[in-house]
Coordinates of C-alpha atoms in Angstrom, one line a residue:
X272 CA 15.1 59.9 276.1
X273 CA 13.6 62.3 273.5
X274 CA 9.9 62.4 273.7
X275 CA 9.6 63.1 270.0
X276 CA 12.4 60.7 269.0
X277 CA 10.9 57.7 270.7
X278 CA 7.5 58.0 269.0
X279 CA 7.0 55.6 266.1
X280 CA 6.0 56.9 262.6
X281 CA 3.0 55.1 261.1
X282 CA 3.4 54.5 257.4
X283 CA 0.1 54.6 255.5
X284 CA -0.7 52.3 252.6
X285 CA 0.7 53.6 249.3
X286 CA 3.9 55.0 251.0
X287 CA 7.2 53.2 250.9
X288 CA 10.1 54.0 253.2
X289 CA 13.7 52.7 252.6
X290 CA 16.9 53.3 254.4
X291 CA 20.3 52.6 252.7
X292 CA 23.8 54.0 253.1
X293 CA 22.6 56.8 255.5
X294 CA 19.8 58.0 253.2
X295 CA 16.1 57.7 253.9
X296 CA 13.9 57.7 250.8
X297 CA 10.1 58.1 251.1
X298 CA 8.0 57.5 248.0
X299 CA 4.2 58.2 247.8
X300 CA 1.5 59.2 245.4
X301 CA 2.7 62.9 245.2
X302 CA 6.4 62.2 244.7
X303 CA 9.7 61.2 246.3
X304 CA 11.7 62.8 249.1
X305 CA 15.2 62.1 250.4
X306 CA 16.9 62.9 253.7
X307 CA 20.5 62.2 254.5
X308 CA 21.2 61.0 258.1
X309 CA 24.5 62.7 258.9
X310 CA 25.0 61.2 262.4
X311 CA 26.5 57.8 262.8
X312 CA 24.8 57.5 266.2
X313 CA 21.3 57.5 264.6
X314 CA 19.7 54.4 263.1
X315 CA 16.4 54.1 261.2
X316 CA 14.5 50.8 261.8
X317 CA 11.8 50.0 259.3
X318 CA 9.1 47.5 260.3
X319 CA 5.7 46.5 258.9
X320 CA 3.9 49.8 258.5
X321 CA 6.1 51.5 261.2
X322 CA 9.4 53.4 261.2
X323 CA 11.4 53.9 264.4
X324 CA 14.4 56.2 264.9
X325 CA 17.0 54.9 267.4
X326 CA 20.1 56.4 268.9
X327 CA 23.3 54.6 269.9
X328 CA 24.3 56.6 273.0
X329 CA 23.1 59.4 275.3
X330 CA 25.4 62.2 274.2
X331 CA 23.6 65.6 273.9
X332 CA 24.2 65.8 270.1
X333 CA 22.8 62.3 269.6
X334 CA 19.7 63.2 271.7
X335 CA 19.2 66.4 269.6
X336 CA 19.5 64.5 266.3
X337 CA 17.2 61.7 267.5
X338 CA 14.1 64.0 267.7
X339 CA 15.2 66.0 264.6
X340 CA 15.5 63.1 262.2
X341 CA 12.3 61.4 263.6
X342 CA 10.3 64.6 262.8
X343 CA 11.9 65.1 259.4
X344 CA 11.0 61.6 258.4
X345 CA 7.5 62.0 259.8
X346 CA 7.1 65.2 257.7
X347 CA 8.3 63.4 254.6
X348 CA 5.7 60.6 255.1
X349 CA 3.0 63.2 255.6
X350 CA 4.1 65.3 252.6
X351 CA 4.0 62.5 250.0
X352 CA 0.4 61.8 251.1
X353 CA -1.0 65.4 251.4
X354 CA 0.9 68.5 250.3
X355 CA 1.8 71.2 252.9
X356 CA 0.4 74.7 252.3
X357 CA 1.1 78.2 253.5
X358 CA -1.3 81.0 252.9
X359 CA -0.2 84.6 252.5
X360 CA -2.6 87.6 252.7
X361 CA -1.8 90.8 250.8
X362 CA -3.2 94.0 252.3
X363 CA -2.8 97.5 251.0
X364 CA -4.6 100.0 248.8
X365 CA -4.2 98.9 245.1
X366 CA -2.2 95.8 246.0
X367 CA -2.9 92.7 244.0
X368 CA -1.2 89.4 243.0
X369 CA -1.5 87.0 240.1
X370 CA 0.3 83.9 238.7
X371 CA 1.3 84.2 235.1
X372 CA 3.0 81.1 233.7
X373 CA 5.8 80.2 236.1
X374 CA 6.0 83.6 237.8
X375 CA 4.2 85.2 240.6
X376 CA 3.5 88.9 239.7
X377 CA 2.9 91.2 242.6
X378 CA 1.7 94.8 242.5
X379 CA 2.6 95.7 246.1
X380 CA 3.2 99.4 246.2
X381 CA 6.4 99.7 244.1
X382 CA 6.7 101.6 240.9
X383 CA 7.0 98.4 238.9
X384 CA 5.4 94.9 239.5
X385 CA 7.6 92.5 241.5
X386 CA 8.1 89.2 239.8
X387 CA 9.0 86.0 241.7
X388 CA 10.1 82.9 239.7
X389 CA 8.2 79.9 241.2
X390 CA 10.8 77.1 241.8
X391 CA 10.3 73.5 240.7
X392 CA 8.4 71.3 243.1
X393 CA 6.3 74.2 244.5
X394 CA 2.8 75.2 243.4
X395 CA 1.7 78.8 243.8
X396 CA -1.9 79.7 243.3
X397 CA -3.9 82.9 243.8
X398 CA -7.5 82.1 244.5
X399 CA -8.2 85.9 244.5
X400 CA -6.3 89.1 244.0
X401 CA -5.3 89.3 247.7
X402 CA -4.3 85.7 248.6
X403 CA -1.3 83.6 247.8
X404 CA -1.3 79.9 248.5
X405 CA 2.1 78.1 248.4
X406 CA 2.0 74.3 248.4
X407 CA 4.4 71.4 248.0
X408 CA 5.4 68.0 249.4
X409 CA 8.6 69.3 251.2
X410 CA 7.5 71.2 254.4
X411 CA 10.9 73.0 254.7
X412 CA 10.9 74.1 251.1
X413 CA 7.3 75.4 251.3
X414 CA 8.1 77.4 254.3
X415 CA 11.3 78.8 252.7
X416 CA 9.5 79.9 249.5
X417 CA 6.6 81.5 251.5
X418 CA 9.2 83.4 253.6
X419 CA 11.0 84.6 250.4
X420 CA 7.7 85.9 249.0
X421 CA 6.7 87.5 252.3
X422 CA 10.1 89.3 252.4
X423 CA 9.3 91.2 249.2
X424 CA 7.0 93.5 251.2
X425 CA 7.1 93.0 255.0
X426 CA 4.1 94.4 256.9
X427 CA 4.5 97.9 258.1
X428 CA 3.2 98.5 261.6
X429 CA 1.1 101.7 261.2
X430 CA -1.4 100.8 258.4
X431 CA -0.7 97.0 258.2
X432 CA 0.2 97.2 254.5
X433 CA 2.3 94.3 253.1
X434 CA 2.3 90.5 253.1
X435 CA 1.6 88.4 256.1
X436 CA 0.7 84.7 256.8
X437 CA -3.0 84.0 257.2
X438 CA -2.5 82.9 260.8
X439 CA -0.1 85.7 261.8
X440 CA -1.3 88.4 264.1
X441 CA -0.2 91.8 262.8
X442 CA 0.8 94.1 265.6
X443 CA -0.2 97.7 264.9
X444 CA 1.4 100.8 266.4
X445 CA -0.6 103.7 267.5
X446 CA -0.4 106.8 265.3
X447 CA 1.1 110.0 266.7
X448 CA -1.2 112.1 268.8
X449 CA 0.9 115.2 269.4
X450 CA -1.0 118.5 269.8
X451 CA -4.2 116.9 270.9
X452 CA -5.4 117.6 274.5

């Protein structure tokens, strides 16, 4: 049995979870999230303050979906209580970022500033000129937006210029040393 799938999900006060017609809806103080359960072998059982995900058989695909849907629902419950955040660090000479209106404007070494339109449901802030904080209630969407921003200027390995996550270790290459003895 799946170790993750068999764990129950505690539903805190102020959060409601409903399951109808193969769709799980989680409502909380920050918003509402929906997740479609695409497998007929997976059933969501909602009790008093607890949600359990059960599977009908022991097929490999059912076992995989069991843990997946349990974790997706747990992330939804956590997201409507406290938003998920990803922090990006900008490093480079003359690099800076700022939020203007609904766009993130990045001066990251190109001839013109790079603009990124902030999607609905996501909050992007810049506490200083070298930090980007992406937050929202949907963990998957926050990670996707952070990855799209990071892809605008990947870290180059020799000087470390570019965008990287705050918890990411940037591997640096050694510079050429030809001619030195």
